[in-house]
């Protein structure tokens, strides 16, 4: 598997720290609202990556957190007159449901900030003790100057960053770039610490969780949306460099953002709450189905921007329809022929599929191989004398491809009555009893057999 490493800006071969095992952490959501389609993209991208690695024999430990401490959560709790936990539990459940609806596995571990607070506080204290952080009036700030490599992930130098930082200067900070590790506050959920009663800043939690869950400072893959590269992931690296003298992950993987088509202006705009063009994942899934949304999310390379429009939904449904038709026809033919399901794959097609995924998770090329498999399957089904071994192999290959891509079709299982109806339909057609044949055809179509 080769992946684009945002840190080095190069395609690199994944070489697990522990041979045969991959440690992967993906920054999760702040849970104060339902997931939008932008949140769904990393869910699908990293689930596909996980499946692609596992299908090739690697053991993947996949961790993704829930940020359940944040000003937005507190404000939502106050507005709804409920506890912060009621807000976060509601939306954590919603995120888990969206994962399931998109046929994504739940992460192996889903730590919450509120459940990792002792580790977060200890982590901040260590930074203070080492001189990498300082406290002022109960607030704690990370001393960016302590990390000589700061800016290495986003490939920015300190002087350029300083120009922008001066716009938002904080008199308490030694340096405008220094960021908050702990915030003293009397609003919302709070914890007692040696510095003040308050809550943590956003950038510390993931580093503390990675160390707590994986029990080591360096993992194989750290992922998330492109919008997290700076400052969030940059700040994670800075803290890890100071405490552990490593940059937290060997490969940093970032998925691109989503653009929504403005039909009135006939152009695409970045999805943004300020513009008001946010599309909720649950609404899109309810309207188009999980397969369609997942297909759209993998139809474009994960690093590229993804353009959503009514046309893209229609195109995805049409493409999936072609695949599902071949999938079901092959199942029906094999059952009518009394053939067993094959456990053999077409090695040429399967290797082409894996080669595409191993090339920086190139799902568009992998999808091209899926359509080649569908083409060959259709050709095999149209022959006068069906080669059941070949059809079975192609069907099994297609099933494995769809599993990795997270596309789920309900299988067609024929009963003895179905087989008798199918035989009666064929006999009626051969006898040119078309009215009778149409009756049988309707029964078969109702069950998805024809």
GROMACS .gro file of C-alpha atoms in nm:
model
  450
    1UNK     CA    1   0.000   0.000   0.000
    2UNK     CA    2   0.134   0.340  -0.102
    3UNK     CA    3  -0.018   0.657   0.041
    4UNK     CA    4   0.039   1.029  -0.005
    5UNK     CA    5   0.205   1.158   0.310
    6UNK     CA    6   0.101   1.519   0.378
    7UNK     CA    7   0.409   1.562   0.596
    8UNK     CA    8   0.662   1.482   0.324
    9UNK     CA    9   0.433   1.565   0.029
   10UNK     CA   10   0.534   1.236  -0.131
   11UNK     CA   11   0.373   0.902  -0.212
   12UNK     CA   12   0.526   0.658   0.035
   13UNK     CA   13   0.502   0.285   0.097
   14UNK     CA   14   0.324   0.199   0.418
   15UNK     CA   15   0.569   0.006   0.633
   16UNK     CA   16   0.392  -0.084   0.961
   17UNK     CA   17   0.589  -0.023   1.279
   18UNK     CA   18   0.480  -0.369   1.391
   19UNK     CA   19   0.498  -0.604   1.090
   20UNK     CA   20   0.152  -0.718   0.984
   21UNK     CA   21  -0.029  -0.466   1.205
   22UNK     CA   22  -0.142  -0.111   1.126
   23UNK     CA   23  -0.225   0.152   1.387
   24UNK     CA   24  -0.458   0.418   1.248
   25UNK     CA   25  -0.615   0.718   1.422
   26UNK     CA   26  -0.867   0.947   1.253
   27UNK     CA   27  -0.979   1.272   1.416
   28UNK     CA   28  -1.346   1.242   1.498
   29UNK     CA   29  -1.626   1.500   1.519
   30UNK     CA   30  -1.727   1.756   1.778
   31UNK     CA   31  -2.067   1.617   1.867
   32UNK     CA   32  -2.312   1.904   1.892
   33UNK     CA   33  -2.515   1.837   1.575
   34UNK     CA   34  -2.591   1.569   1.319
   35UNK     CA   35  -2.313   1.467   1.077
   36UNK     CA   36  -2.319   1.646   0.743
   37UNK     CA   37  -2.194   1.495   0.420
   38UNK     CA   38  -1.851   1.653   0.483
   39UNK     CA   39  -1.827   1.449   0.804
   40UNK     CA   40  -1.934   1.142   0.608
   41UNK     CA   41  -1.640   1.165   0.368
   42UNK     CA   42  -1.366   1.068   0.618
   43UNK     CA   43  -1.598   0.799   0.757
   44UNK     CA   44  -1.611   0.638   0.412
   45UNK     CA   45  -1.252   0.712   0.306
   46UNK     CA   46  -1.087   0.561   0.611
   47UNK     CA   47  -1.328   0.270   0.632
   48UNK     CA   48  -1.237   0.188   0.271
   49UNK     CA   49  -0.867   0.218   0.356
   50UNK     CA   50  -0.914  -0.012   0.655
   51UNK     CA   51  -1.095  -0.274   0.446
   52UNK     CA   52  -0.834  -0.249   0.169
   53UNK     CA   53  -0.558  -0.321   0.420
   54UNK     CA   54  -0.746  -0.600   0.595
   55UNK     CA   55  -0.841  -0.781   0.272
   56UNK     CA   56  -0.466  -0.809   0.207
   57UNK     CA   57  -0.396  -0.974   0.540
   58UNK     CA   58  -0.303  -0.680   0.762
   59UNK     CA   59  -0.450  -0.640   1.109
   60UNK     CA   60  -0.578  -0.283   1.154
   61UNK     CA   61  -0.648  -0.112   1.485
   62UNK     CA   62  -0.870   0.180   1.391
   63UNK     CA   63  -0.935   0.451   1.650
   64UNK     CA   64  -1.150   0.762   1.607
   65UNK     CA   65  -1.245   0.993   1.892
   66UNK     CA   66  -1.550   1.194   1.986
   67UNK     CA   67  -1.487   1.549   2.105
   68UNK     CA   68  -1.754   1.586   2.372
   69UNK     CA   69  -1.616   1.903   2.537
   70UNK     CA   70  -1.653   2.226   2.342
   71UNK     CA   71  -1.811   2.572   2.361
   72UNK     CA   72  -2.062   2.472   2.091
   73UNK     CA   73  -2.174   2.174   2.299
   74UNK     CA   74  -2.211   2.391   2.609
   75UNK     CA   75  -2.414   2.651   2.420
   76UNK     CA   76  -2.638   2.377   2.272
   77UNK     CA   77  -2.695   2.236   2.621
   78UNK     CA   78  -2.785   2.578   2.759
   79UNK     CA   79  -3.015   2.653   2.467
   80UNK     CA   80  -3.198   2.320   2.508
   81UNK     CA   81  -3.191   2.327   2.888
   82UNK     CA   82  -3.024   1.986   2.912
   83UNK     CA   83  -2.685   1.856   3.022
   84UNK     CA   84  -2.385   1.849   2.792
   85UNK     CA   85  -2.390   1.468   2.816
   86UNK     CA   86  -2.746   1.454   2.682
   87UNK     CA   87  -2.634   1.658   2.381
   88UNK     CA   88  -2.323   1.451   2.313
   89UNK     CA   89  -2.490   1.113   2.370
   90UNK     CA   90  -2.761   1.207   2.120
   91UNK     CA   91  -2.518   1.301   1.845
   92UNK     CA   92  -2.268   1.023   1.915
   93UNK     CA   93  -2.558   0.783   1.858
   94UNK     CA   94  -2.640   0.973   1.536
   95UNK     CA   95  -2.280   0.941   1.413
   96UNK     CA   96  -2.276   0.568   1.487
   97UNK     CA   97  -2.600   0.531   1.292
   98UNK     CA   98  -2.459   0.723   0.995
   99UNK     CA   99  -2.157   0.493   0.992
  100UNK     CA  100  -2.386   0.191   0.981
  101UNK     CA  101  -2.604   0.346   0.712
  102UNK     CA  102  -2.293   0.403   0.501
  103UNK     CA  103  -2.186   0.041   0.557
  104UNK     CA  104  -1.879   0.151   0.750
  105UNK     CA  105  -1.745  -0.053   1.040
  106UNK     CA  106  -1.753   0.113   1.379
  107UNK     CA  107  -1.397   0.206   1.489
  108UNK     CA  108  -1.229  -0.044   1.720
  109UNK     CA  109  -1.202   0.224   1.988
  110UNK     CA  110  -1.397   0.552   2.015
  111UNK     CA  111  -1.251   0.745   2.310
  112UNK     CA  112  -1.430   1.050   2.446
  113UNK     CA  113  -1.251   1.352   2.585
  114UNK     CA  114  -1.461   1.345   2.904
  115UNK     CA  115  -1.350   0.987   2.964
  116UNK     CA  116  -0.982   1.066   2.905
  117UNK     CA  117  -0.955   1.379   3.118
  118UNK     CA  118  -0.701   1.243   3.367
  119UNK     CA  119  -0.466   1.162   3.079
  120UNK     CA  120  -0.523   1.504   2.918
  121UNK     CA  121  -0.446   1.687   3.244
  122UNK     CA  122  -0.135   1.476   3.304
  123UNK     CA  123  -0.020   1.544   2.948
  124UNK     CA  124  -0.056   1.921   2.994
  125UNK     CA  125   0.127   1.906   3.327
  126UNK     CA  126   0.417   1.727   3.161
  127UNK     CA  127   0.439   2.002   2.899
  128UNK     CA  128   0.447   2.265   3.177
  129UNK     CA  129   0.710   2.072   3.374
  130UNK     CA  130   0.931   2.045   3.064
  131UNK     CA  131   0.901   2.418   2.991
  132UNK     CA  132   0.702   2.365   2.673
  133UNK     CA  133   0.387   2.527   2.816
  134UNK     CA  134   0.310   2.804   3.064
  135UNK     CA  135   0.015   2.921   3.270
  136UNK     CA  136  -0.130   3.269   3.299
  137UNK     CA  137  -0.429   3.349   3.520
  138UNK     CA  138  -0.546   2.986   3.515
  139UNK     CA  139  -0.509   2.945   3.138
  140UNK     CA  140  -0.234   2.724   2.997
  141UNK     CA  141  -0.067   2.790   2.662
  142UNK     CA  142   0.168   2.582   2.451
  143UNK     CA  143   0.496   2.757   2.378
  144UNK     CA  144   0.525   2.720   1.999
  145UNK     CA  145   0.888   2.834   2.007
  146UNK     CA  146   0.967   2.511   2.192
  147UNK     CA  147   0.921   2.320   1.865
  148UNK     CA  148   1.183   2.423   1.612
  149UNK     CA  149   0.996   2.227   1.342
  150UNK     CA  150   0.663   2.405   1.390
  151UNK     CA  151   0.491   2.443   1.052
  152UNK     CA  152   0.642   2.128   0.901
  153UNK     CA  153   0.306   1.960   0.829
  154UNK     CA  154   0.138   2.263   0.669
  155UNK     CA  155   0.470   2.367   0.515
  156UNK     CA  156   0.459   2.720   0.648
  157UNK     CA  157   0.739   2.909   0.813
  158UNK     CA  158   0.708   3.081   1.150
  159UNK     CA  159   0.747   3.435   1.012
  160UNK     CA  160   0.457   3.396   0.768
  161UNK     CA  161   0.239   3.252   1.042
  162UNK     CA  162   0.325   3.541   1.272
  163UNK     CA  163   0.187   3.793   1.022
  164UNK     CA  164  -0.157   3.635   1.039
  165UNK     CA  165  -0.140   3.570   1.412
  166UNK     CA  166  -0.089   3.939   1.498
  167UNK     CA  167  -0.443   4.008   1.384
  168UNK     CA  168  -0.570   3.807   1.681
  169UNK     CA  169  -0.318   3.887   1.951
  170UNK     CA  170  -0.382   3.782   2.310
  171UNK     CA  171  -0.200   3.989   2.573
  172UNK     CA  172  -0.161   3.682   2.793
  173UNK     CA  173   0.043   3.496   2.535
  174UNK     CA  174   0.420   3.518   2.502
  175UNK     CA  175   0.378   3.466   2.129
  176UNK     CA  176   0.066   3.522   1.914
  177UNK     CA  177   0.108   3.169   1.775
  178UNK     CA  178   0.093   3.003   2.117
  179UNK     CA  179  -0.227   2.801   2.150
  180UNK     CA  180  -0.453   2.714   2.442
  181UNK     CA  181  -0.406   2.385   2.625
  182UNK     CA  182  -0.638   2.466   2.916
  183UNK     CA  183  -0.906   2.730   2.952
  184UNK     CA  184  -1.018   2.864   3.290
  185UNK     CA  185  -1.395   2.906   3.289
  186UNK     CA  186  -1.699   2.894   3.512
  187UNK     CA  187  -1.940   2.814   3.227
  188UNK     CA  188  -2.050   2.461   3.146
  189UNK     CA  189  -1.876   2.137   3.233
  190UNK     CA  190  -1.547   2.185   3.421
  191UNK     CA  191  -1.266   1.994   3.588
  192UNK     CA  192  -1.037   2.088   3.877
  193UNK     CA  193  -0.666   2.112   3.799
  194UNK     CA  194  -0.356   2.265   3.963
  195UNK     CA  195  -0.403   2.566   3.734
  196UNK     CA  196  -0.776   2.636   3.749
  197UNK     CA  197  -1.122   2.493   3.716
  198UNK     CA  198  -1.197   2.472   3.347
  199UNK     CA  199  -1.171   2.253   3.039
  200UNK     CA  200  -0.906   2.159   2.781
  201UNK     CA  201  -0.826   2.325   2.452
  202UNK     CA  202  -0.904   2.134   2.136
  203UNK     CA  203  -0.553   2.049   2.016
  204UNK     CA  204  -0.434   1.841   2.311
  205UNK     CA  205  -0.699   1.573   2.334
  206UNK     CA  206  -0.598   1.363   2.032
  207UNK     CA  207  -0.233   1.337   2.132
  208UNK     CA  208  -0.332   1.226   2.481
  209UNK     CA  209  -0.583   0.976   2.343
  210UNK     CA  210  -0.335   0.826   2.096
  211UNK     CA  211  -0.086   0.768   2.375
  212UNK     CA  212  -0.357   0.627   2.601
  213UNK     CA  213  -0.515   0.389   2.347
  214UNK     CA  214  -0.209   0.273   2.153
  215UNK     CA  215   0.032   0.288   2.449
  216UNK     CA  216   0.301   0.436   2.226
  217UNK     CA  217   0.387   0.785   2.095
  218UNK     CA  218   0.421   0.696   1.725
  219UNK     CA  219   0.154   0.530   1.509
  220UNK     CA  220   0.140   0.430   1.144
  221UNK     CA  221  -0.139   0.651   1.005
  222UNK     CA  222  -0.306   0.967   1.131
  223UNK     CA  223  -0.599   1.088   0.922
  224UNK     CA  224  -0.871   1.347   0.892
  225UNK     CA  225  -1.012   1.617   0.670
  226UNK     CA  226  -0.786   1.864   0.492
  227UNK     CA  227  -0.927   2.143   0.710
  228UNK     CA  228  -0.759   1.982   1.013
  229UNK     CA  229  -0.406   2.001   0.872
  230UNK     CA  230  -0.358   2.350   1.016
  231UNK     CA  231  -0.373   2.435   1.293
  232UNK     CA  232  -0.511   2.117   1.456
  233UNK     CA  233  -0.274   1.852   1.327
  234UNK     CA  234   0.016   2.095   1.320
  235UNK     CA  235  -0.041   2.161   1.689
  236UNK     CA  236  -0.070   1.791   1.766
  237UNK     CA  237   0.270   1.731   1.608
  238UNK     CA  238   0.427   2.021   1.801
  239UNK     CA  239   0.316   1.880   2.136
  240UNK     CA  240   0.429   1.529   2.048
  241UNK     CA  241   0.766   1.656   1.925
  242UNK     CA  242   0.825   1.828   2.258
  243UNK     CA  243   0.720   1.538   2.480
  244UNK     CA  244   0.820   1.236   2.273
  245UNK     CA  245   1.059   1.384   2.013
  246UNK     CA  246   0.857   1.232   1.728
  247UNK     CA  247   0.589   1.367   1.493
  248UNK     CA  248   0.309   1.134   1.615
  249UNK     CA  249   0.247   0.939   1.292
  250UNK     CA  250   0.462   0.807   1.009
  251UNK     CA  251   0.202   0.890   0.743
  252UNK     CA  252  -0.048   1.177   0.755
  253UNK     CA  253  -0.352   1.125   0.530
  254UNK     CA  254  -0.599   1.406   0.456
  255UNK     CA  255  -0.917   1.384   0.252
  256UNK     CA  256  -1.037   1.677   0.039
  257UNK     CA  257  -1.333   1.903   0.101
  258UNK     CA  258  -1.682   1.899  -0.053
  259UNK     CA  259  -1.833   2.152  -0.291
  260UNK     CA  260  -2.207   2.188  -0.343
  261UNK     CA  261  -2.357   2.300  -0.673
  262UNK     CA  262  -2.557   2.622  -0.658
  263UNK     CA  263  -2.816   2.554  -0.928
  264UNK     CA  264  -2.918   2.919  -0.948
  265UNK     CA  265  -2.564   3.036  -1.010
  266UNK     CA  266  -2.468   2.718  -1.200
  267UNK     CA  267  -2.144   2.686  -1.006
  268UNK     CA  268  -1.995   2.487  -0.720
  269UNK     CA  269  -1.930   2.644  -0.381
  270UNK     CA  270  -1.749   2.507  -0.080
  271UNK     CA  271  -1.998   2.356   0.163
  272UNK     CA  272  -2.019   2.598   0.455
  273UNK     CA  273  -2.260   2.676   0.735
  274UNK     CA  274  -2.204   3.047   0.672
  275UNK     CA  275  -2.329   3.006   0.314
  276UNK     CA  276  -2.614   2.785   0.430
  277UNK     CA  277  -2.551   2.502   0.183
  278UNK     CA  278  -2.480   2.228   0.436
  279UNK     CA  279  -2.632   1.892   0.346
  280UNK     CA  280  -2.699   1.651   0.632
  281UNK     CA  281  -2.585   1.294   0.578
  282UNK     CA  282  -2.903   1.145   0.726
  283UNK     CA  283  -3.121   1.340   0.482
  284UNK     CA  284  -2.918   1.234   0.179
  285UNK     CA  285  -2.915   0.872   0.296
  286UNK     CA  286  -3.293   0.881   0.351
  287UNK     CA  287  -3.346   1.019  -0.001
  288UNK     CA  288  -3.090   0.824  -0.202
  289UNK     CA  289  -2.978   0.532   0.016
  290UNK     CA  290  -2.647   0.447   0.179
  291UNK     CA  291  -2.506   0.278  -0.131
  292UNK     CA  292  -2.555   0.589  -0.345
  293UNK     CA  293  -2.397   0.828  -0.095
  294UNK     CA  294  -2.103   0.596  -0.036
  295UNK     CA  295  -2.054   0.546  -0.411
  296UNK     CA  296  -2.040   0.921  -0.466
  297UNK     CA  297  -1.790   0.963  -0.183
  298UNK     CA  298  -1.551   0.707  -0.337
  299UNK     CA  299  -1.609   0.802  -0.700
  300UNK     CA  300  -1.355   1.086  -0.670
  301UNK     CA  301  -1.001   1.035  -0.542
  302UNK     CA  302  -0.999   1.100  -0.168
  303UNK     CA  303  -0.747   1.386  -0.189
  304UNK     CA  304  -0.942   1.577  -0.455
  305UNK     CA  305  -1.235   1.812  -0.391
  306UNK     CA  306  -1.568   1.634  -0.431
  307UNK     CA  307  -1.842   1.814  -0.626
  308UNK     CA  308  -2.199   1.725  -0.529
  309UNK     CA  309  -2.497   1.796  -0.753
  310UNK     CA  310  -2.830   1.646  -0.851
  311UNK     CA  311  -2.654   1.507  -1.157
  312UNK     CA  312  -2.397   1.324  -0.945
  313UNK     CA  313  -2.668   1.152  -0.742
  314UNK     CA  314  -2.851   1.044  -1.058
  315UNK     CA  315  -2.529   0.918  -1.215
  316UNK     CA  316  -2.437   0.719  -0.904
  317UNK     CA  317  -2.778   0.553  -0.892
  318UNK     CA  318  -2.752   0.457  -1.260
  319UNK     CA  319  -2.405   0.307  -1.215
  320UNK     CA  320  -2.509   0.111  -0.909
  321UNK     CA  321  -2.813  -0.014  -1.096
  322UNK     CA  322  -2.590  -0.162  -1.367
  323UNK     CA  323  -2.378  -0.341  -1.107
  324UNK     CA  324  -2.675  -0.468  -0.907
  325UNK     CA  325  -2.847  -0.604  -1.218
  326UNK     CA  326  -2.542  -0.811  -1.315
  327UNK     CA  327  -2.494  -0.919  -0.953
  328UNK     CA  328  -2.851  -1.047  -0.923
  329UNK     CA  329  -2.864  -1.205  -1.270
  330UNK     CA  330  -2.550  -1.403  -1.193
  331UNK     CA  331  -2.695  -1.525  -0.864
  332UNK     CA  332  -3.019  -1.629  -1.035
  333UNK     CA  333  -2.842  -1.813  -1.319
  334UNK     CA  334  -2.616  -2.007  -1.085
  335UNK     CA  335  -2.907  -2.114  -0.870
  336UNK     CA  336  -3.117  -2.217  -1.168
  337UNK     CA  337  -2.823  -2.424  -1.292
  338UNK     CA  338  -2.785  -2.579  -0.948
  339UNK     CA  339  -2.427  -2.450  -0.923
  340UNK     CA  340  -2.261  -2.384  -0.590
  341UNK     CA  341  -2.117  -2.044  -0.495
  342UNK     CA  342  -1.753  -2.021  -0.599
  343UNK     CA  343  -1.472  -1.936  -0.361
  344UNK     CA  344  -1.233  -1.866  -0.648
  345UNK     CA  345  -1.153  -1.518  -0.777
  346UNK     CA  346  -1.054  -1.399  -1.120
  347UNK     CA  347  -0.692  -1.330  -1.037
  348UNK     CA  348  -0.638  -1.076  -1.314
  349UNK     CA  349  -0.936  -0.862  -1.217
  350UNK     CA  350  -0.872  -0.896  -0.844
  351UNK     CA  351  -0.506  -0.796  -0.878
  352UNK     CA  352  -0.602  -0.497  -1.093
  353UNK     CA  353  -0.848  -0.391  -0.821
  354UNK     CA  354  -0.587  -0.426  -0.546
  355UNK     CA  355  -0.325  -0.243  -0.753
  356UNK     CA  356  -0.560   0.054  -0.783
  357UNK     CA  357  -0.626   0.063  -0.408
  358UNK     CA  358  -0.258   0.021  -0.328
  359UNK     CA  359  -0.185   0.323  -0.546
  360UNK     CA  360  -0.279   0.585  -0.287
  361UNK     CA  361  -0.630   0.441  -0.245
  362UNK     CA  362  -0.724   0.518  -0.604
  363UNK     CA  363  -1.091   0.428  -0.577
  364UNK     CA  364  -1.186   0.572  -0.921
  365UNK     CA  365  -0.949   0.323  -1.085
  366UNK     CA  366  -1.077   0.047  -0.856
  367UNK     CA  367  -1.431   0.131  -0.971
  368UNK     CA  368  -1.316   0.098  -1.333
  369UNK     CA  369  -1.210  -0.257  -1.252
  370UNK     CA  370  -1.551  -0.321  -1.097
  371UNK     CA  371  -1.714  -0.223  -1.426
  372UNK     CA  372  -1.474  -0.448  -1.616
  373UNK     CA  373  -1.584  -0.735  -1.392
  374UNK     CA  374  -1.950  -0.645  -1.459
  375UNK     CA  375  -1.880  -0.637  -1.834
  376UNK     CA  376  -1.720  -0.982  -1.830
  377UNK     CA  377  -1.998  -1.117  -1.611
  378UNK     CA  378  -2.265  -0.992  -1.850
  379UNK     CA  379  -2.079  -1.144  -2.146
  380UNK     CA  380  -2.061  -1.479  -1.967
  381UNK     CA  381  -2.431  -1.468  -1.885
  382UNK     CA  382  -2.525  -1.410  -2.250
  383UNK     CA  383  -2.358  -1.723  -2.385
  384UNK     CA  384  -2.579  -2.008  -2.507
  385UNK     CA  385  -2.415  -2.255  -2.272
  386UNK     CA  386  -2.322  -2.083  -1.947
  387UNK     CA  387  -1.986  -2.167  -1.793
  388UNK     CA  388  -2.099  -2.180  -1.430
  389UNK     CA  389  -1.743  -2.201  -1.300
  390UNK     CA  390  -1.649  -1.879  -1.478
  391UNK     CA  391  -1.969  -1.701  -1.375
  392UNK     CA  392  -1.918  -1.815  -1.017
  393UNK     CA  393  -1.559  -1.688  -1.014
  394UNK     CA  394  -1.657  -1.350  -1.161
  395UNK     CA  395  -1.946  -1.316  -0.917
  396UNK     CA  396  -1.723  -1.395  -0.620
  397UNK     CA  397  -1.465  -1.145  -0.744
  398UNK     CA  398  -1.735  -0.879  -0.776
  399UNK     CA  399  -1.863  -0.955  -0.426
  400UNK     CA  400  -1.516  -0.908  -0.276
  401UNK     CA  401  -1.470  -0.579  -0.460
  402UNK     CA  402  -1.806  -0.451  -0.338
  403UNK     CA  403  -1.721  -0.552   0.018
  404UNK     CA  404  -1.402  -0.345   0.017
  405UNK     CA  405  -1.584  -0.048  -0.137
  406UNK     CA  406  -1.865  -0.082   0.116
  407UNK     CA  407  -2.148  -0.143  -0.132
  408UNK     CA  408  -2.416  -0.381  -0.006
  409UNK     CA  409  -2.680  -0.548  -0.225
  410UNK     CA  410  -2.941  -0.786  -0.091
  411UNK     CA  411  -2.876  -1.131  -0.243
  412UNK     CA  412  -3.141  -1.309  -0.444
  413UNK     CA  413  -3.225  -1.650  -0.296
  414UNK     CA  414  -3.452  -1.868  -0.509
  415UNK     CA  415  -3.708  -2.103  -0.361
  416UNK     CA  416  -3.822  -2.421  -0.534
  417UNK     CA  417  -4.140  -2.233  -0.628
  418UNK     CA  418  -3.928  -1.959  -0.789
  419UNK     CA  419  -3.741  -2.216  -0.995
  420UNK     CA  420  -4.066  -2.378  -1.106
  421UNK     CA  421  -4.209  -2.038  -1.202
  422UNK     CA  422  -3.894  -1.957  -1.400
  423UNK     CA  423  -3.916  -2.288  -1.587
  424UNK     CA  424  -4.286  -2.229  -1.659
  425UNK     CA  425  -4.204  -1.881  -1.794
  426UNK     CA  426  -3.940  -2.022  -2.031
  427UNK     CA  427  -4.177  -2.291  -2.154
  428UNK     CA  428  -4.454  -2.035  -2.210
  429UNK     CA  429  -4.215  -1.814  -2.411
  430UNK     CA  430  -4.101  -2.110  -2.622
  431UNK     CA  431  -4.466  -2.204  -2.683
  432UNK     CA  432  -4.539  -1.841  -2.774
  433UNK     CA  433  -4.803  -1.823  -2.501
  434UNK     CA  434  -4.713  -1.463  -2.431
  435UNK     CA  435  -5.007  -1.373  -2.206
  436UNK     CA  436  -4.921  -1.666  -1.981
  437UNK     CA  437  -4.551  -1.580  -2.002
  438UNK     CA  438  -4.622  -1.222  -1.895
  439UNK     CA  439  -4.799  -1.347  -1.583
  440UNK     CA  440  -4.498  -1.556  -1.485
  441UNK     CA  441  -4.262  -1.273  -1.574
  442UNK     CA  442  -4.446  -1.034  -1.341
  443UNK     CA  443  -4.408  -1.281  -1.054
  444UNK     CA  444  -4.038  -1.322  -1.122
  445UNK     CA  445  -3.977  -0.947  -1.159
  446UNK     CA  446  -4.153  -0.881  -0.831
  447UNK     CA  447  -3.887  -1.091  -0.662
  448UNK     CA  448  -3.600  -0.936  -0.857
  449UNK     CA  449  -3.535  -1.255  -1.054
  450UNK     CA  450  -3.582  -1.107  -1.401
   0.00000   0.00000   0.00000
